[in-house]
Tab-separated table of C-alpha atoms in Angstrom:
chain	number	residue	atom	x	y	z
A	19	MET	CA	70.569	134.296	88.032
A	20	LYS	CA	69.268	136.704	91.263
A	21	LEU	CA	70.363	136.326	93.972
A	22	SER	CA	67.023	136.165	95.827
A	23	THR	CA	66.007	132.735	93.497
A	24	LYS	CA	69.270	131.135	94.740
A	25	LEU	CA	69.071	131.862	98.489
A	26	PHE	CA	65.063	130.361	97.639
A	27	ALA	CA	65.922	127.564	95.881
A	28	GLY	CA	68.835	126.793	98.470
A	29	PHE	CA	66.015	127.195	101.458
A	30	SER	CA	63.323	125.064	99.055
A	31	ILE	CA	65.557	122.068	98.892
A	32	VAL	CA	67.008	122.576	102.358
A	33	SER	CA	62.648	122.310	103.608
A	34	PHE	CA	62.235	119.687	101.017
A	35	ILE	CA	64.635	117.594	102.832
A	36	PHE	CA	63.517	118.573	106.360
A	37	LEU	CA	59.683	117.515	105.423
A	38	ALA	CA	61.250	114.340	103.818
A	39	VAL	CA	63.207	113.417	107.452
A	40	THR	CA	59.677	114.261	108.881
A	41	TYR	CA	57.920	112.152	107.231
A	42	ILE	CA	60.041	108.722	107.236
A	43	ASN	CA	60.616	109.579	111.254
A	44	TYR	CA	56.882	109.613	111.025
A	45	ASN	CA	56.546	106.263	109.099
A	46	LEU	CA	59.292	104.853	110.983
A	47	SER	CA	57.770	105.845	114.268
A	48	GLN	CA	54.916	103.812	113.299
A	49	ASP	CA	56.775	100.873	113.309
A	50	VAL	CA	57.954	101.816	116.585
A	51	LEU	CA	54.472	102.358	118.232
A	52	ALA	CA	53.575	99.028	116.564
A	53	SER	CA	56.716	97.012	118.119
A	54	SER	CA	56.127	98.488	121.331
A	55	SER	CA	52.344	98.044	120.967
A	56	TRP	CA	53.323	94.135	120.535
A	57	VAL	CA	55.681	94.163	123.545
A	58	SER	CA	52.923	95.600	125.499
A	59	GLN	CA	50.790	92.938	124.605
A	60	SER	CA	52.944	90.148	125.384
A	61	GLN	CA	53.536	91.504	128.782
A	62	VAL	CA	49.586	91.174	128.815
A	63	ILE	CA	49.698	87.977	127.842
A	64	THR	CA	52.370	86.507	129.886
A	65	ARG	CA	51.072	88.508	133.206
A	66	ASN	CA	47.119	86.889	132.152
A	67	SER	CA	48.639	83.306	131.456
A	68	ALA	CA	50.497	83.264	134.784
A	69	SER	CA	47.140	84.546	136.107
A	70	LEU	CA	45.383	82.130	134.977
A	71	GLN	CA	48.226	79.502	135.934
A	72	ARG	CA	47.490	80.499	139.626
A	73	ASN	CA	43.560	80.244	139.488
A	74	ILE	CA	44.112	77.320	138.328
A	75	SER	CA	46.382	76.525	140.804
A	76	ASP	CA	44.608	77.901	143.497
A	77	MET	CA	41.567	76.180	142.704
A	78	GLU	CA	43.504	72.586	143.082
A	79	SER	CA	45.220	74.037	146.749
A	80	GLY	CA	41.038	75.242	147.872
A	81	LEU	CA	39.733	71.399	146.840
A	82	ARG	CA	42.726	70.089	148.298
A	83	GLY	CA	41.751	72.194	151.767
A	84	TYR	CA	38.181	71.188	151.718
A	85	LEU	CA	38.912	67.420	150.947
A	86	LEU	CA	41.561	67.608	154.306
A	87	THR	CA	39.370	69.291	156.577
A	88	GLY	CA	35.864	69.536	155.005
A	89	GLN	CA	35.138	72.826	156.014
A	90	GLU	CA	33.688	75.160	153.445
A	91	ALA	CA	36.167	77.550	153.839
A	92	PHE	CA	38.487	76.549	151.932
A	93	LEU	CA	35.909	76.237	149.015
A	94	GLU	CA	36.422	79.839	148.876
A	95	PRO	CA	39.491	80.722	146.460
A	96	TYR	CA	38.524	78.040	144.614
A	97	VAL	CA	35.020	79.149	143.486
A	98	GLN	CA	36.356	82.989	142.722
A	99	SER	CA	39.678	81.807	140.730
A	100	LYS	CA	36.751	79.283	139.116
A	101	ASP	CA	35.450	82.657	138.034
A	102	GLN	CA	38.061	84.332	137.160
A	103	VAL	CA	39.509	81.150	134.439
A	104	GLN	CA	36.812	81.790	131.635
A	105	PRO	CA	37.668	85.187	131.605
A	106	LEU	CA	40.817	84.650	131.206
A	107	PHE	CA	40.562	81.785	129.111
A	108	GLN	CA	38.558	84.261	126.825
A	109	SER	CA	41.228	86.940	127.255
A	110	LEU	CA	44.442	84.569	126.080
A	111	ALA	CA	42.425	83.548	123.147
A	112	GLU	CA	41.721	87.181	121.926
A	113	MET	CA	45.070	88.104	122.132
A	114	THR	CA	46.586	84.996	120.661
A	115	VAL	CA	44.397	84.763	118.040
A	116	ASN	CA	47.482	85.672	115.129
A	117	SER	CA	49.265	82.517	116.977
A	118	PRO	CA	48.346	78.822	116.165
A	119	GLY	CA	51.250	77.197	118.283
A	120	GLN	CA	49.631	78.927	121.350
A	121	GLN	CA	45.736	78.943	120.499
A	122	LYS	CA	46.770	75.206	120.079
A	123	TYR	CA	47.746	74.696	123.552
A	124	LEU	CA	45.762	77.370	124.940
A	125	GLN	CA	42.790	74.818	123.443
A	126	ILE	CA	44.572	71.653	125.248
A	127	ILE	CA	44.596	73.853	128.939
A	128	ARG	CA	41.064	74.620	128.784
A	129	THR	CA	40.425	71.029	127.798
A	130	LEU	CA	42.717	69.577	130.393
A	131	HIS	CA	41.193	71.714	133.406
A	132	ASN	CA	37.421	71.310	132.066
A	133	GLN	CA	37.925	67.604	132.575
A	134	TRP	CA	39.511	68.215	135.673
A	135	LEU	CA	37.157	70.520	136.595
A	136	ASN	CA	33.852	68.362	135.615
A	137	GLU	CA	35.235	64.760	136.248
A	138	PHE	CA	37.073	65.353	139.017
A	139	ALA	CA	36.786	68.112	141.335
A	140	GLU	CA	33.481	68.799	140.759
A	141	LYS	CA	32.409	65.469	141.497
A	142	LEU	CA	34.929	65.127	144.616
A	143	ILE	CA	33.504	68.518	146.052
A	144	SER	CA	29.944	66.510	145.726
A	145	GLU	CA	31.126	63.294	147.209
A	146	LYS	CA	32.515	65.211	149.706
A	147	ARG	CA	29.666	67.441	150.845
A	148	GLU	CA	27.463	63.813	150.786
A	149	GLN	CA	29.773	62.004	153.140
A	150	MET	CA	29.994	65.079	155.611
A	151	GLU	CA	26.328	64.549	155.775
A	152	LYS	CA	26.131	61.767	156.762
A	153	GLU	CA	29.555	62.095	158.786
A	154	PRO	CA	30.525	65.589	159.753
A	155	ARG	CA	34.042	64.102	161.032
A	156	SER	CA	35.264	61.863	157.966
A	157	GLY	CA	38.728	62.689	156.240
A	158	LEU	CA	40.137	62.261	152.801
A	159	ALA	CA	41.914	59.103	153.469
A	160	GLU	CA	38.514	57.245	153.691
A	161	LEU	CA	37.903	59.063	150.599
A	162	ARG	CA	41.134	57.998	148.911
A	163	SER	CA	40.895	54.497	149.951
A	164	ALA	CA	37.743	54.167	147.656
A	165	ASP	CA	38.987	55.543	144.936
A	166	LYS	CA	43.012	55.976	144.925
A	167	LEU	CA	42.482	55.871	140.833
A	168	ARG	CA	40.332	59.227	140.566
A	169	ALA	CA	42.694	61.013	142.629
A	170	LYS	CA	45.989	59.721	140.676
A	171	TYR	CA	43.507	60.547	137.161
A	172	GLY	CA	43.437	64.456	138.920
A	173	LYS	CA	46.828	64.848	139.736
A	174	ASP	CA	47.854	63.918	136.504
A	175	LEU	CA	45.654	66.468	134.966
A	176	ASN	CA	47.377	69.345	136.716
A	177	ASP	CA	50.787	68.062	135.466
A	178	SER	CA	49.325	67.952	132.009
A	179	ILE	CA	47.945	71.390	132.560
A	180	ARG	CA	51.410	73.217	133.885
A	181	GLU	CA	53.526	71.211	131.261
A	182	GLN	CA	50.881	73.201	128.310
A	183	PHE	CA	51.202	76.099	130.511
A	184	LYS	CA	55.295	76.040	129.778
A	185	ASN	CA	54.844	75.146	126.210
A	186	PHE	CA	52.241	78.513	125.653
A	187	ASN	CA	54.656	80.488	127.344
A	188	ALA	CA	57.463	79.247	125.695
A	189	ILE	CA	55.918	80.419	122.571
A	190	GLU	CA	54.961	83.615	124.001
A	191	TYR	CA	59.031	84.495	125.269
A	192	GLN	CA	59.916	83.643	122.157
A	193	ILE	CA	57.453	86.092	120.036
A	194	ARG	CA	58.237	88.698	122.886
A	195	GLU	CA	61.975	88.261	121.813
A	196	GLU	CA	61.672	88.630	118.162
A	197	ARG	CA	59.669	91.696	118.589
A	198	THR	CA	61.917	93.081	121.282
A	199	GLU	CA	64.695	92.733	118.062
A	200	ARG	CA	62.277	94.261	115.849
A	201	LEU	CA	61.710	97.216	118.304
A	202	ASN	CA	65.430	98.033	118.507
A	203	GLN	CA	66.307	97.031	115.538
A	204	THR	CA	63.121	99.777	114.506
A	205	ILE	CA	64.686	102.035	116.964
A	206	ASN	CA	68.343	101.725	115.996
A	207	TYR	CA	66.753	101.857	112.078
A	208	THR	CA	64.855	104.956	112.768
A	209	ARG	CA	68.195	106.945	114.621
A	210	ASN	CA	70.681	106.024	111.853
A	211	VAL	CA	67.827	107.455	108.645
A	212	SER	CA	67.077	110.569	111.095
A	213	THR	CA	70.878	111.043	112.171
A	214	ALA	CA	72.275	110.377	108.366
A	215	LEU	CA	69.253	112.512	106.931
A	216	THR	CA	70.099	115.622	109.607
A	217	ILE	CA	73.242	115.609	109.172
A	218	PHE	CA	73.109	115.339	104.880
A	219	SER	CA	70.355	118.782	105.496
A	220	VAL	CA	72.627	120.693	107.759
A	221	LEU	CA	75.444	119.894	105.682
A	222	LEU	CA	73.396	120.703	102.695
A	223	GLY	CA	72.295	123.599	104.083
A	224	LEU	CA	75.780	124.859	105.273
A	225	ALA	CA	77.942	124.072	101.741
A	226	TRP	CA	74.894	126.463	99.685
A	227	ALA	CA	74.625	128.890	102.899
A	228	TYR	CA	78.864	129.013	102.345
A	229	TYR	CA	77.727	129.123	98.675
A	230	ILE	CA	75.276	131.880	98.844
A	231	THR	CA	78.181	133.385	101.153
A	232	LYS	CA	81.316	133.697	98.965
A	233	ILE	CA	78.609	134.771	95.930
A	234	ILE	CA	78.320	137.903	97.846
A	235	SER	CA	81.553	138.254	99.460
A	236	ASP	CA	83.185	137.723	96.184
A	237	ARG	CA	80.517	140.788	94.818
A	238	ILE	CA	81.781	143.087	97.783
A	239	MET	CA	85.357	142.313	97.595
A	240	VAL	CA	85.313	143.299	93.945
A	241	MET	CA	83.383	146.783	94.819
A	242	VAL	CA	86.123	147.082	98.222
A	243	ARG	CA	88.590	146.412	96.060
A	244	LEU	CA	87.492	149.383	93.271
A	245	ALA	CA	86.399	151.493	96.363
A	246	ASP	CA	90.324	150.790	97.809
A	247	LYS	CA	91.375	151.904	93.904
A	248	ILE	CA	89.299	155.236	94.325
A	249	SER	CA	91.224	155.940	97.538
A	250	LYS	CA	93.739	154.788	95.895
A	251	GLY	CA	93.586	157.705	93.208
A	252	ASP	CA	92.607	155.429	90.612
A	253	TYR	CA	89.506	156.503	89.457
A	254	LYS	CA	89.427	155.286	85.769
A	255	THR	CA	88.678	151.519	87.503
A	256	LYS	CA	85.351	149.721	86.292
A	257	ILE	CA	83.683	146.779	88.140
A	258	ASN	CA	82.947	144.105	85.048
A	259	ASP	CA	79.791	143.010	86.140
A	260	THR	CA	78.238	139.765	84.037
A	261	GLU	CA	75.734	138.393	87.124
A	262	HIS	CA	72.915	140.520	86.828
A	263	ASP	CA	71.655	140.399	90.090
A	264	GLU	CA	71.091	142.808	92.910
A	265	LEU	CA	74.080	143.817	93.246
A	266	SER	CA	74.421	144.446	90.058
A	267	LYS	CA	72.519	147.500	90.563
A	268	LEU	CA	75.588	148.505	93.268
A	269	SER	CA	78.013	147.842	91.050
A	270	ALA	CA	76.525	150.475	88.301
A	271	SER	CA	76.286	152.703	91.012
A	272	LEU	CA	79.878	152.276	91.754
A	273	ASN	CA	81.115	152.257	88.295
A	274	VAL	CA	78.786	155.496	88.243
A	275	MET	CA	80.787	156.930	91.436
A	276	ALA	CA	83.790	156.254	90.194
A	277	GLY	CA	83.286	157.974	86.937
A	278	THR	CA	81.319	161.039	88.304
A	279	ILE	CA	85.015	161.147	91.076
A	280	ASP	CA	87.105	160.895	87.689
A	281	ARG	CA	85.421	163.795	86.094
A	282	ASN	CA	85.252	166.152	89.306
A	283	ILE	CA	89.087	165.087	90.374
A	284	ALA	CA	89.858	166.119	86.435
A	285	GLU	CA	87.752	169.499	87.099
A	286	LEU	CA	89.212	169.851	90.489
A	287	GLU	CA	92.722	169.864	88.914
A	288	ARG	CA	91.946	172.231	86.529
A	289	LYS	CA	90.508	174.367	89.074
A	290	ASN	CA	93.710	174.342	91.323
A	291	LYS	CA	95.597	174.882	87.948
A	292	GLU	CA	94.504	178.078	87.376
A	293	LEU	CA	94.658	178.986	91.218
A	294	ASP	CA	98.343	178.576	91.050
A	295	GLN	CA	98.155	180.598	88.178
A	296	TYR	CA	96.342	183.499	90.374
A	297	ALA	CA	98.337	182.803	92.777
A	298	TYR	CA	101.559	183.808	90.866
A	299	VAL	CA	99.546	186.398	89.858
A	300	ILE	CA	99.111	187.441	93.135
A	301	SER	CA	102.223	186.910	94.224
A	302	HIS	CA	104.196	188.674	91.075
A	303	ASP	CA	101.653	190.884	89.282
A	304	LEU	CA	100.481	192.300	92.501
A	305	LYS	CA	103.554	192.821	94.602
A	306	ALA	CA	105.720	194.346	91.647
A	307	PRO	CA	103.620	197.334	92.116
A	308	LEU	CA	102.964	197.653	95.731
A	309	ARG	CA	106.870	197.997	96.027
A	310	GLY	CA	106.996	200.445	93.314
A	311	ILE	CA	104.999	202.477	95.502
A	312	GLU	CA	107.207	201.799	98.284
A	313	ASN	CA	109.796	202.989	96.065
A	314	ALA	CA	108.463	205.486	94.957
A	315	SER	CA	107.085	207.021	98.380
A	316	ARG	CA	111.110	207.191	99.181
A	317	TRP	CA	112.367	208.252	96.395
A	318	ILE	CA	110.162	211.619	97.192
A	319	GLU	CA	111.906	212.086	100.546
A	320	GLU	CA	115.306	211.441	99.137
A	321	ASP	CA	114.622	214.409	96.346
A	322	MET	CA	112.535	216.379	98.834
A	323	GLY	CA	114.977	216.266	101.233
A	324	THR	CA	114.227	218.184	104.858
A	325	SER	CA	111.785	220.433	102.515
A	326	LEU	CA	109.795	217.889	102.587
A	327	PRO	CA	106.376	219.387	104.612
A	328	THR	CA	105.730	217.439	108.307
A	329	LYS	CA	102.475	216.640	107.036
A	330	ILE	CA	103.938	214.748	103.874
A	331	GLN	CA	105.988	212.815	105.546
A	332	GLU	CA	103.425	211.899	107.735
A	333	TYR	CA	101.268	210.614	104.437
A	334	LEU	CA	104.289	208.980	102.985
A	335	MET	CA	104.868	207.232	106.176
A	336	MET	CA	100.982	205.755	106.056
A	337	MET	CA	101.469	204.986	102.504
A	338	ARG	CA	104.248	202.767	103.467
A	339	VAL	CA	102.870	201.546	106.059
A	340	ARG	CA	99.628	200.084	104.619
A	341	VAL	CA	101.827	199.433	101.519
A	342	HIS	CA	103.241	196.610	103.670
A	343	ARG	CA	99.844	195.458	105.344
A	344	MET	CA	98.996	194.677	101.632
A	345	GLU	CA	101.417	192.453	101.110
A	346	ASN	CA	101.249	191.047	104.456
A	347	LEU	CA	97.698	190.428	103.627
A	348	ILE	CA	98.363	188.552	99.963
A	349	ASN	CA	100.955	186.550	101.939
A	350	GLY	CA	98.600	185.651	103.753
A	351	ILE	CA	95.610	184.516	101.235
A	352	LEU	CA	98.654	182.469	99.662
A	353	ASP	CA	99.187	180.385	102.905
A	354	LEU	CA	95.816	179.747	103.502
A	355	ALA	CA	95.146	178.616	99.764
A	356	ARG	CA	98.501	176.230	99.694
A	357	ILE	CA	97.674	174.693	103.129
A	358	GLY	CA	97.169	170.688	102.292
A	359	ARG	CA	98.886	171.178	98.821
A	360	THR	CA	102.060	170.324	99.719
A	361	LYS	CA	103.696	167.155	100.900
A	362	ARG	CA	105.534	167.000	104.036
A	363	MET	CA	108.005	165.001	105.724
A	364	GLU	CA	107.248	163.779	109.450
A	365	GLU	CA	109.491	163.488	112.097
A	366	LEU	CA	110.107	163.224	115.855
A	367	VAL	CA	109.506	166.785	117.258
A	368	ASP	CA	110.821	168.216	120.462
A	369	VAL	CA	108.144	170.777	121.628
A	370	ARG	CA	109.776	172.394	124.279
A	371	GLN	CA	112.694	172.825	122.051
A	372	LEU	CA	110.199	174.293	119.352
A	373	VAL	CA	108.924	176.756	121.549
A	374	LEU	CA	112.353	177.635	122.672
A	375	ASP	CA	113.096	178.306	118.688
A	376	ILE	CA	110.066	179.943	118.049
A	377	LEU	CA	111.546	182.829	121.055
A	378	ASP	CA	114.503	182.889	119.958
A	379	SER	CA	113.111	183.847	116.242
A	380	ILE	CA	110.219	186.810	117.481
A	381	SER	CA	110.926	189.556	119.462
A	382	VAL	CA	109.458	188.845	122.917
A	383	PRO	CA	108.811	192.282	124.705
A	384	GLN	CA	110.942	192.986	127.874
A	385	ASN	CA	107.599	193.920	130.155
A	386	PHE	CA	106.039	189.937	128.598
A	387	SER	CA	107.068	186.687	130.619
A	388	ILE	CA	106.434	183.042	128.926
A	389	VAL	CA	106.157	180.039	131.118
A	390	ILE	CA	106.586	176.588	129.155
A	391	PRO	CA	106.609	173.278	131.471
A	392	ASP	CA	109.741	171.455	132.282
A	393	LYS	CA	108.442	168.343	130.465
A	394	MET	CA	107.207	168.552	127.388
A	395	PRO	CA	106.061	165.675	125.028
A	396	HIS	CA	107.996	164.455	122.087
A	397	ILE	CA	105.602	164.221	118.884
A	398	TYR	CA	105.572	162.158	115.382
A	399	THR	CA	104.790	164.867	113.070
A	400	VAL	CA	105.260	167.334	110.575
A	401	ARG	CA	107.247	169.644	112.706
A	402	ILE	CA	106.202	172.937	110.379
A	403	TYR	CA	102.108	172.491	111.321
A	404	LEU	CA	102.943	172.231	114.435
A	405	GLU	CA	105.684	175.708	114.352
A	406	GLN	CA	103.245	177.193	112.470
A	407	VAL	CA	100.523	176.971	115.160
A	408	PHE	CA	102.252	177.688	118.001
A	409	SER	CA	104.500	180.935	116.342
A	410	ASN	CA	100.570	182.441	115.807
A	411	LEU	CA	99.293	181.704	119.408
A	412	ILE	CA	102.325	183.013	120.797
A	413	SER	CA	102.480	186.066	118.178
A	414	ASN	CA	98.990	186.923	118.804
A	415	ALA	CA	99.463	187.119	122.706
A	416	ILE	CA	102.118	189.185	122.619
A	417	LYS	CA	100.280	191.439	119.716
A	418	TYR	CA	97.568	191.975	121.530
A	419	ASN	CA	98.265	192.301	125.523
A	420	ASP	CA	97.458	195.454	127.296
A	421	LYS	CA	99.083	195.068	130.566
A	422	PRO	CA	101.937	196.802	131.809
A	423	GLU	CA	103.639	193.168	132.766
A	424	GLY	CA	102.011	190.511	130.056
A	425	LEU	CA	102.132	187.240	130.733
A	426	LEU	CA	101.393	184.152	128.985
A	427	THR	CA	101.493	180.534	130.377
A	428	ILE	CA	101.752	177.235	128.525
A	429	SER	CA	100.527	173.933	129.203
A	430	CYS	CA	99.745	170.337	127.604
A	431	LEU	CA	97.375	167.444	129.281
A	432	GLU	CA	97.637	164.054	127.252
A	433	THR	CA	95.022	161.915	126.750
A	434	SER	CA	94.667	158.094	125.092
A	435	GLN	CA	94.503	160.036	121.681
A	436	PHE	CA	95.027	163.790	122.457
A	437	TYR	CA	98.075	166.216	123.461
A	438	SER	CA	95.945	169.488	124.584
A	439	PHE	CA	97.682	172.524	124.674
A	440	SER	CA	96.729	175.666	126.079
A	441	PHE	CA	97.469	178.860	125.727
A	442	THR	CA	96.339	181.367	128.382
A	443	ASP	CA	97.341	185.000	128.797
A	444	ASN	CA	96.343	187.979	131.023
A	445	GLY	CA	95.404	190.396	127.883
A	446	PRO	CA	92.201	192.066	127.041
A	447	GLY	CA	90.183	189.062	126.655
A	448	ILE	CA	87.512	188.369	123.974
A	449	ASP	CA	83.749	188.601	124.051
A	450	PRO	CA	81.922	185.534	123.950
A	451	ALA	CA	79.609	186.641	120.483
A	452	TYR	CA	83.239	186.656	119.082
A	453	HIS	CA	84.726	183.661	119.675
A	454	ASP	CA	83.460	181.897	116.251
A	455	ARG	CA	84.352	185.270	113.827
A	456	ILE	CA	88.065	185.319	115.384
A	457	PHE	CA	88.781	182.165	113.241
A	458	VAL	CA	87.348	183.764	110.137
A	459	ILE	CA	89.490	185.203	107.819
A	460	PHE	CA	90.312	188.836	107.191
A	461	GLN	CA	88.385	189.068	110.344
A	462	THR	CA	90.316	191.213	113.598
A	463	LEU	CA	88.356	192.923	116.669
A	464	GLN	CA	90.470	196.302	116.657
A	465	GLU	CA	90.674	198.810	114.012
A	466	ARG	CA	93.601	198.124	111.189
A	467	ASP	CA	95.088	201.490	111.821
A	468	ALA	CA	95.552	200.547	115.723
A	469	LEU	CA	97.338	197.586	115.597
A	470	GLU	CA	99.042	195.928	112.396
A	471	SER	CA	96.848	192.610	111.862
A	472	THR	CA	96.051	190.659	108.478
A	473	GLY	CA	92.911	188.723	110.411
A	474	VAL	CA	94.799	184.888	108.715
A	475	GLY	CA	97.094	184.367	111.658
A	476	LEU	CA	93.953	182.618	113.140
A	477	ALA	CA	92.069	181.100	110.472
A	478	ILE	CA	95.657	179.868	109.443
A	479	VAL	CA	95.669	177.560	112.843
A	480	LYS	CA	91.998	176.570	112.945
A	481	LYS	CA	92.694	175.321	109.203
A	482	ILE	CA	96.327	173.484	110.090
A	483	ILE	CA	94.910	172.023	113.137
A	484	GLU	CA	91.776	170.758	112.036
A	485	ARG	CA	93.298	169.103	109.029
A	486	GLN	CA	95.112	167.023	111.567
A	487	GLY	CA	92.061	166.125	112.928
A	488	GLY	CA	91.649	168.023	116.086
A	489	THR	CA	89.911	170.925	117.537
A	490	ILE	CA	90.944	174.296	118.492
A	491	THR	CA	88.536	176.065	121.190
A	492	VAL	CA	88.595	179.887	123.044
A	493	ASP	CA	87.911	180.303	126.635
A	494	SER	CA	87.786	184.032	127.265
A	495	GLU	CA	85.444	187.291	128.628
A	496	PRO	CA	86.641	190.861	128.909
A	497	GLY	CA	88.894	192.271	130.885
A	498	LYS	CA	89.951	188.429	131.952
A	499	GLY	CA	92.377	187.236	129.824
A	500	ALA	CA	91.695	184.574	127.086
A	501	THR	CA	92.704	180.657	126.930
A	502	PHE	CA	93.222	179.211	123.220
A	503	THR	CA	93.068	175.129	123.881
A	504	PHE	CA	93.642	172.519	120.815
A	505	ASN	CA	94.328	168.861	120.400
A	506	TRP	CA	96.675	167.708	118.568
A	507	PRO	CA	96.322	163.529	117.693
A	508	LYS	CA	99.580	161.142	118.844
A	509	THR	CA	98.634	159.437	115.267
A	510	ALA	CA	98.897	161.815	112.239
A	511	PRO	CA	97.377	161.167	108.972
A	512	GLN	CA	99.594	158.858	106.859
A	513	GLU	CA	100.036	161.702	104.522
A	514	THR	CA	100.400	165.494	105.631
A	515	ASN	CA	100.425	168.515	103.506
A	516	SER	CA	102.570	171.631	104.299
A	517	ILE	CA	102.074	175.567	104.589
A	518	ILE	CA	103.880	178.395	104.114
A	519	SER	CA	105.444	180.073	106.522
A	520	SER	CA	103.084	182.305	109.081
A	521	ILE	CA	102.005	185.402	109.057
């Protein structure tokens, strides 16, 4: 199965679970809303029941005040509450239609209230008004003495109404408690189900992501191991890929690359062997005739002795000089070709002592001064590399100096990754147009007959420094001397190769 198919399958499964969670949460939320609606309705029923009971009580209080005082103002609460009682009865009847017990008590309350209203209150009010018309100063005592049984009847009706309200409200409180409990249970169930499904979907998503990641990472690690083997020289290694997915193309490409590298390395090794044979031919077959020419020139001088003309002696001397130049040129070519092909051991090099050893080994003219710092670094590197660079730069400064009093100043600066060495002389200087040319093999700025030079030394210096991971630059103008600056890494490559001695 392709990786894209696996990814899509995992995404589809997780999406399906989230849709299921959404659907379940929607249904549960409907139950929560219904329960919440029931609780809200219960609160309205309780509130309307209290309002109805309060209005009935207000009617009783208004009636009592009117009967005591005979003033019509006390009947205002009675009249207002009377207008509100019937709508409240109707509202409670509609809201408790599904509660037979409450419907029964509500009907009893309505019947008792109608009896109290029609058989007691309205008649007392009518009689009181008639009495007030006849005797404006009459009071309730006279009325009660006339009909004590009626007064007791009214009180009994109101007491029965209050008792029925208690029964009505008790049922409502019980229903509310049940509905509140159901609401809490629904909320808890919704929370638990949602949490469980969410956690399950997250865990499933993480598990699927881990599965896909592991597949990809394992495949990549196989490719990394292949690349690591290739970097260590095992070019015949292959990836056995049977997945047939998107990464299979990359595996196939790596296998092709490994095969190509293997073929190229084999070809390179063959070319190196040919180069070794070529170097052998140069170092032996070409040098032998040169030595023969030099020997022949000396034999001529020995055989002819003093009878050899001066002009011929100059020609023979010029022949030997050019034979030496040819030998040096051959050696320079061999040195440049051998850079990086021989493994060398690293060691801790005292750079100042290295410079002193170089100065002891070369012929420094008396009119030439070399200034070196008192403190120079200790570098863990291949000694012959650094020696080769310093030796060539010092020799060039001496060789090309044209001043009566030559001067070369060597300095060193340390950065986070490199040691930066500078060689500043007071020689003839170099035109900026030739700054790149001087590092090209066989390139010199003077006639070869005017100054013995092969044009290989700076090419070797540049190649050594660049193979170490550094750079070399020159800052110079004609007549103002030159400053060669190169950076030598503090951490040398793990495998360093040596070069042959300098030219």
